[in-house]
C-alpha cells in the first residue's frame, strides 16, 4: 500500500483560506424543477419554473435558460423523467449547440425511467445554456419535489 501525505499544523494554515480571500460576489449556482406532467411535450426548450436556488441570478424560470453572469467553468446537470412507457431524449445545449444528451428509455414498460447527465463547460459571460428535446415525448415531475430538474454552478 502507498503512503498518504501528512499535514503539519503549519502546512494546514498554508492551504486554508480566510473570509477575506473568498469573493462571495462571484458565487453562481442554480437548481430548478419542472412542476407539471406532460405526455405530449415534443419540441423546444424545457422550462423549469420552480426555482430552488438561483445565486447570481443567472437562471430565468420564464424561459428555462441560464445566462452566464461571469466567465468561467460551469458544471450542469439535468434529469428528465420519462412519462410512463414513453421514451425521451433531451440535450444540454450551449448557445444552440447540443453538448450532452439525457436518455430516459422505458422500452414500452410503464416504468417512468430517469434520464440524467452532467457536463462541464467553459463559458464566457453572456453564454446561454438550456435543456432542449432531442426526440421522444413526455416527462414527469412533481410540484412539491421535482424529479425533472436542471442545475448548474460555477466551479
Backbone as JSON, one array per atom type, in Angstrom:
{
  "sequence": "XXXXXXXXXXXXXXXXXXXXXXXXXXXXXXXXXXXXXXXXXXXXXXXXXXXXXXXXXXXXXXXXXXXXXXXXXXXXXXXXXXXXXXXXXXXXXXXXXXXXXXXXXXXXXXXXXXXXXXXXXXXXXXXXXXXXXXXXXXXXXXXXXXXXXXXXXXX",
  "N": [[0.83, -1.17, 0.0], [0.39, 2.26, -0.66], [1.8, 5.28, 0.72], [0.25, 7.91, 2.57], [-0.03, 11.45, 2.36], [0.97, 13.52, 5.09], [-0.11, 16.19, 7.15], [1.25, 18.94, 8.65], [0.58, 21.27, 11.33], [1.48, 23.78, 10.36], [1.45, 23.42, 7.6], [-1.27, 23.06, 7.09], [-2.27, 25.61, 7.67], [-1.19, 26.98, 5.57], [-2.69, 26.16, 3.38], [-5.27, 26.79, 4.01], [-8.1, 29.01, 3.72], [-9.01, 32.32, 4.4], [-11.88, 34.38, 5.28], [-11.6, 36.85, 3.99], [-10.32, 36.27, 1.62], [-12.12, 35.04, -0.02], [-14.28, 35.72, -2.53], [-17.46, 36.47, -2.4], [-19.2, 37.58, -4.19], [-18.91, 36.39, -6.63], [-20.23, 34.0, -6.6], [-22.08, 31.6, -8.25], [-24.83, 29.69, -8.85], [-27.47, 27.41, -9.49], [-30.62, 25.73, -9.15], [-33.4, 24.18, -10.52], [-36.78, 23.11, -11.12], [-39.13, 21.19, -13.06], [-42.66, 21.54, -12.91], [-44.85, 20.14, -13.63], [-46.7, 17.6, -15.43], [-46.32, 16.11, -18.56], [-47.54, 14.38, -21.23], [-47.16, 14.84, -23.82], [-45.1, 16.65, -24.47], [-42.98, 17.64, -26.94], [-41.2, 19.26, -28.29], [-38.77, 21.93, -28.49], [-37.51, 24.13, -25.85], [-37.19, 22.95, -22.55], [-38.96, 24.11, -19.87], [-38.22, 25.08, -16.59], [-39.9, 26.0, -14.09], [-39.98, 26.1, -11.27], [-37.97, 27.51, -9.05], [-35.37, 26.5, -7.1], [-32.97, 27.34, -6.07], [-30.99, 30.22, -6.86], [-28.4, 31.59, -7.0], [-26.61, 34.39, -7.87], [-28.29, 34.94, -9.94], [-28.49, 33.94, -12.6], [-30.22, 32.1, -13.84], [-33.24, 31.94, -15.68], [-36.5, 31.5, -14.93], [-38.72, 31.84, -16.55], [-38.0, 31.44, -19.18], [-36.41, 29.19, -19.14], [-33.73, 29.27, -19.51], [-30.28, 29.51, -18.72], [-28.08, 32.14, -18.23], [-24.76, 32.99, -18.36], [-23.37, 34.88, -15.82], [-20.78, 35.52, -15.43], [-17.48, 34.85, -16.69], [-16.11, 31.56, -16.87], [-15.59, 28.12, -15.75], [-18.27, 25.91, -15.73], [-20.43, 23.56, -14.15], [-23.06, 21.52, -15.25], [-26.17, 19.89, -14.71], [-28.75, 17.74, -15.68], [-31.87, 16.14, -15.3], [-34.27, 14.25, -16.84], [-37.32, 12.89, -16.44], [-38.99, 10.16, -17.74], [-42.29, 9.89, -19.24], [-44.45, 7.55, -18.18], [-44.7, 4.83, -20.3], [-43.3, 6.02, -22.3], [-40.43, 7.2, -24.16], [-37.8, 9.55, -23.74], [-35.49, 11.87, -25.0], [-33.22, 14.28, -24.24], [-31.27, 17.27, -24.58], [-28.45, 18.96, -23.13], [-27.75, 22.18, -23.86], [-25.55, 24.52, -25.33], [-25.52, 27.75, -26.3], [-27.09, 27.08, -28.55], [-25.92, 24.75, -29.5], [-25.87, 21.29, -29.09], [-24.53, 19.61, -26.3], [-24.38, 17.41, -24.44], [-26.41, 14.46, -23.98], [-29.43, 13.4, -22.43], [-31.0, 10.31, -21.64], [-33.96, 8.7, -21.3], [-35.35, 5.86, -21.39], [-37.96, 3.68, -21.61], [-38.59, 1.27, -22.77], [-41.17, 0.44, -23.52], [-42.43, -0.37, -21.19], [-44.4, 0.49, -18.31], [-42.71, 2.4, -16.72], [-41.49, 4.85, -16.0], [-38.77, 6.05, -16.39], [-35.51, 7.4, -15.45], [-33.53, 9.98, -16.86], [-30.56, 11.03, -16.57], [-27.8, 13.38, -16.91], [-24.56, 14.98, -17.03], [-22.4, 17.79, -17.5], [-19.35, 19.6, -17.95], [-18.65, 22.85, -18.79], [-16.83, 25.4, -20.48], [-17.54, 28.68, -20.16], [-18.24, 31.92, -21.52], [-18.92, 35.2, -20.33], [-22.34, 35.9, -20.64], [-22.92, 33.73, -22.3], [-25.31, 31.16, -23.1], [-27.23, 28.54, -21.68], [-29.32, 25.67, -21.85], [-32.0, 23.21, -21.58], [-33.05, 21.04, -24.05], [-35.43, 19.32, -26.05], [-34.56, 16.38, -27.79], [-35.5, 13.99, -29.02], [-38.41, 11.82, -28.9], [-41.09, 11.91, -26.43], [-42.84, 13.6, -23.79], [-42.72, 14.0, -20.18], [-42.26, 13.65, -16.62], [-42.93, 15.21, -13.54], [-42.99, 16.69, -10.24], [-44.81, 19.01, -8.29], [-44.23, 19.72, -5.6], [-41.77, 18.45, -4.99], [-39.64, 18.34, -7.33], [-38.76, 15.98, -9.94], [-37.87, 16.08, -12.5], [-35.33, 17.96, -13.43], [-33.01, 20.79, -13.55], [-29.78, 21.95, -13.14], [-26.96, 24.02, -12.24], [-23.6, 25.25, -11.76], [-20.91, 27.53, -11.0], [-17.59, 26.58, -11.17]],
  "CA": [[0.0, 0.0, 0.0], [1.12, 3.52, -0.71], [1.67, 6.13, 1.9], [-0.58, 9.09, 2.4], [0.65, 12.63, 2.89], [0.53, 14.03, 6.39], [-0.09, 17.64, 7.2], [1.59, 19.54, 9.94], [-0.24, 22.47, 11.54], [1.92, 24.89, 9.52], [1.0, 23.12, 6.24], [-2.71, 23.31, 7.03], [-2.54, 27.05, 7.61], [-0.78, 27.43, 4.24], [-3.71, 25.85, 2.39], [-6.59, 27.26, 4.41], [-8.47, 30.3, 3.18], [-9.83, 33.08, 5.32], [-13.03, 35.04, 4.67], [-11.19, 37.97, 3.13], [-9.83, 35.77, 0.35], [-13.23, 34.44, -0.76], [-15.14, 36.74, -3.1], [-18.8, 35.92, -2.46], [-19.95, 38.17, -5.3], [-18.78, 35.56, -7.82], [-20.96, 32.74, -6.46], [-23.12, 31.37, -9.25], [-25.37, 28.34, -8.74], [-28.93, 27.37, -9.56], [-31.36, 24.48, -9.31], [-34.8, 24.44, -10.85], [-37.51, 21.9, -11.46], [-40.41, 21.23, -13.76], [-43.72, 21.42, -11.91], [-46.02, 19.56, -14.26], [-46.57, 16.33, -16.16], [-46.76, 16.25, -19.94], [-47.37, 13.18, -22.04], [-47.03, 15.25, -25.23], [-44.0, 17.59, -24.74], [-42.19, 17.05, -28.03], [-40.35, 20.2, -29.02], [-38.3, 23.14, -27.86], [-36.83, 24.24, -24.56], [-37.94, 22.51, -21.38], [-38.99, 25.18, -18.88], [-38.16, 24.63, -15.2], [-40.37, 27.21, -13.42], [-39.79, 26.12, -9.81], [-36.58, 27.82, -8.7], [-34.99, 26.01, -5.78], [-31.95, 28.32, -5.72], [-30.53, 30.97, -8.04], [-27.34, 32.51, -6.58], [-26.03, 35.07, -9.02], [-29.39, 35.35, -10.81], [-28.28, 33.58, -14.0], [-31.28, 31.26, -14.41], [-34.52, 32.61, -15.92], [-37.55, 30.48, -14.88], [-39.73, 32.08, -17.59], [-37.51, 30.94, -20.46], [-35.68, 27.94, -18.95], [-32.36, 29.5, -19.98], [-29.26, 30.06, -17.84], [-27.14, 33.05, -18.89], [-23.58, 33.1, -17.5], [-23.09, 36.25, -15.41], [-19.33, 35.71, -15.39], [-16.69, 33.86, -17.43], [-15.53, 30.5, -16.05], [-16.03, 26.75, -16.0], [-19.52, 25.61, -15.04], [-20.96, 22.2, -14.22], [-24.51, 21.48, -15.45], [-26.79, 18.59, -14.54], [-30.17, 17.68, -16.0], [-32.56, 14.86, -15.24], [-35.61, 14.27, -17.41], [-38.01, 11.65, -16.08], [-39.91, 9.81, -18.83], [-43.71, 9.75, -18.92], [-44.97, 6.2, -18.34], [-43.98, 3.93, -21.21], [-42.65, 6.82, -23.35], [-39.0, 7.48, -24.07], [-37.49, 10.95, -24.01], [-34.09, 12.2, -25.17], [-33.09, 15.73, -24.14], [-29.89, 17.72, -24.63], [-27.98, 20.19, -22.51], [-27.39, 22.97, -25.04], [-24.79, 25.76, -25.14], [-25.64, 28.68, -27.42], [-27.7, 26.42, -29.69], [-25.23, 23.51, -29.86], [-26.02, 20.21, -28.12], [-23.25, 19.19, -25.7], [-24.6, 16.05, -23.95], [-27.81, 14.03, -24.12], [-30.04, 12.52, -21.44], [-31.82, 9.26, -22.26], [-34.88, 8.0, -20.4], [-36.0, 4.93, -22.3], [-38.66, 2.7, -20.78], [-38.78, 0.03, -23.53], [-42.57, 0.04, -23.58], [-42.98, -0.68, -19.87], [-44.88, 1.64, -17.53], [-41.64, 2.4, -15.73], [-41.04, 6.19, -15.61], [-37.31, 5.98, -16.27], [-34.75, 8.64, -15.27], [-32.51, 10.26, -17.86], [-29.64, 12.05, -16.06], [-26.48, 13.6, -17.5], [-23.83, 16.11, -16.5], [-21.33, 18.25, -18.36], [-18.6, 20.78, -17.54], [-18.48, 23.71, -19.96], [-16.15, 26.69, -20.35], [-18.46, 29.71, -20.64], [-17.93, 33.34, -21.49], [-20.05, 35.99, -19.81], [-23.41, 36.05, -21.62], [-23.26, 32.45, -22.93], [-26.61, 30.66, -22.67], [-27.34, 27.08, -21.56], [-30.68, 25.24, -21.56], [-32.33, 21.81, -21.88], [-33.91, 21.0, -25.25], [-35.82, 17.99, -26.52], [-33.92, 15.84, -28.99], [-36.52, 13.11, -29.62], [-39.31, 11.23, -27.92], [-42.13, 12.81, -25.94], [-43.35, 13.48, -22.43], [-41.9, 13.98, -18.98], [-42.99, 13.64, -15.36], [-42.33, 15.91, -12.41], [-43.92, 16.94, -9.14], [-44.76, 20.41, -7.88], [-43.62, 19.9, -4.29], [-40.39, 17.97, -5.02], [-39.45, 17.98, -8.74], [-37.83, 14.93, -10.34], [-37.29, 16.58, -13.74], [-34.61, 19.11, -12.89], [-31.87, 21.4, -14.25], [-28.93, 22.65, -12.17], [-25.63, 24.39, -12.7], [-22.83, 26.09, -10.83], [-19.57, 27.96, -11.37], [-16.59, 25.8, -10.46]],
  "C": [[0.88, 1.24, 0.0], [0.93, 4.32, 0.56], [0.84, 7.36, 1.56], [0.14, 10.29, 2.98], [0.09, 13.0, 4.26], [0.68, 15.54, 6.37], [0.27, 18.1, 8.61], [0.7, 20.77, 10.13], [0.19, 23.64, 10.64], [1.49, 24.67, 8.07], [-0.47, 23.43, 6.1], [-3.0, 24.8, 6.93], [-2.15, 27.62, 6.25], [-1.88, 27.21, 3.21], [-5.11, 26.31, 2.79], [-6.83, 28.67, 3.87], [-9.29, 31.05, 4.23], [-10.93, 33.8, 4.57], [-12.63, 36.15, 3.7], [-10.7, 37.53, 1.76], [-10.94, 35.2, -0.53], [-14.18, 35.53, -1.23], [-16.54, 36.16, -3.3], [-19.62, 36.48, -3.61], [-19.86, 37.32, -6.57], [-19.48, 34.2, -7.69], [-22.08, 32.67, -7.49], [-23.55, 29.91, -9.12], [-26.89, 28.4, -8.83], [-29.4, 25.93, -9.61], [-32.8, 24.84, -9.55], [-35.46, 23.15, -11.28], [-38.76, 22.17, -12.26], [-41.49, 20.97, -12.71], [-44.97, 20.74, -12.46], [-45.69, 18.21, -14.86], [-47.06, 16.61, -17.57], [-46.49, 14.96, -20.7], [-47.06, 13.55, -23.49], [-45.88, 16.23, -25.5], [-43.1, 16.98, -25.8], [-41.41, 18.07, -28.84], [-39.88, 21.33, -28.11], [-37.62, 22.98, -26.52], [-37.75, 23.72, -23.46], [-37.82, 23.6, -20.32], [-39.04, 24.55, -17.49], [-38.59, 25.82, -14.33], [-40.16, 27.26, -11.91], [-38.32, 26.31, -9.48], [-36.33, 27.39, -7.27], [-33.91, 26.93, -5.21], [-31.49, 29.0, -7.0], [-29.5, 32.03, -7.62], [-26.69, 33.1, -7.83], [-27.05, 35.47, -10.06], [-29.26, 34.96, -12.27], [-29.41, 32.78, -14.64], [-32.58, 32.05, -14.52], [-35.63, 31.55, -15.96], [-38.66, 30.69, -15.92], [-39.32, 31.48, -18.92], [-36.83, 29.58, -20.36], [-34.22, 28.05, -19.33], [-31.49, 30.08, -18.87], [-28.34, 30.93, -18.68], [-25.99, 33.29, -17.93], [-23.33, 34.56, -17.13], [-21.6, 36.57, -15.36], [-18.65, 34.58, -16.18], [-16.13, 32.82, -16.45], [-16.0, 29.13, -16.49], [-17.24, 26.47, -15.11], [-19.84, 24.12, -15.19], [-22.48, 22.3, -14.34], [-24.99, 20.04, -15.32], [-28.26, 18.71, -14.93], [-30.66, 16.26, -15.8], [-33.95, 15.06, -15.84], [-36.22, 12.91, -17.17], [-39.05, 11.34, -17.15], [-41.34, 9.67, -18.32], [-44.15, 8.32, -19.22], [-44.11, 5.33, -19.22], [-43.3, 4.69, -22.35], [-41.16, 6.89, -23.11], [-38.79, 8.94, -24.41], [-35.97, 11.12, -24.03], [-34.0, 13.72, -25.16], [-31.61, 16.09, -24.05], [-29.65, 18.9, -23.71], [-27.29, 20.96, -23.63], [-26.63, 24.22, -24.62], [-24.9, 26.59, -26.4], [-26.15, 28.0, -28.7], [-27.06, 25.11, -30.1], [-25.37, 22.47, -28.75], [-24.66, 19.76, -27.62], [-23.31, 17.77, -25.15], [-26.09, 15.75, -24.03], [-28.23, 13.18, -22.92], [-30.9, 11.5, -22.2], [-32.65, 8.61, -21.17], [-35.74, 7.11, -21.29], [-36.64, 3.8, -21.51], [-38.98, 1.4, -21.51], [-40.22, -0.48, -23.5], [-43.2, -0.34, -22.26], [-43.44, 0.6, -19.19], [-43.89, 1.87, -16.39], [-41.12, 3.78, -15.32], [-39.54, 6.22, -15.35], [-36.68, 7.36, -16.11], [-33.72, 8.76, -16.38], [-31.59, 11.37, -17.38], [-28.39, 12.2, -16.94], [-25.89, 14.87, -16.92], [-22.73, 16.49, -17.46], [-20.65, 19.45, -17.71], [-18.28, 21.57, -18.8], [-17.7, 24.97, -19.6], [-17.05, 27.75, -20.98], [-17.83, 31.09, -20.59], [-19.15, 34.05, -20.9], [-21.07, 36.18, -20.93], [-23.75, 34.78, -22.39], [-24.54, 31.92, -22.3], [-26.65, 29.14, -22.72], [-28.78, 26.74, -21.2], [-30.82, 23.76, -21.88], [-33.35, 21.82, -23.01], [-34.21, 19.56, -25.62], [-35.03, 17.62, -27.76], [-34.9, 14.95, -29.75], [-37.34, 12.49, -28.5], [-40.33, 12.26, -27.46], [-42.43, 12.53, -24.48], [-42.31, 13.5, -21.34], [-42.82, 14.01, -17.77], [-42.22, 14.48, -14.36], [-43.39, 16.11, -11.35], [-43.73, 18.38, -8.69], [-44.0, 20.59, -6.58], [-42.15, 19.47, -4.25], [-40.11, 17.46, -6.44], [-38.47, 16.83, -8.95], [-37.23, 15.24, -11.72], [-36.67, 17.92, -13.4], [-33.46, 19.56, -13.79], [-31.09, 22.21, -13.23], [-27.6, 23.01, -12.8], [-24.92, 25.24, -11.67], [-21.45, 26.39, -11.41], [-18.58, 27.17, -10.53], [-15.5, 26.73, -9.92]]
}
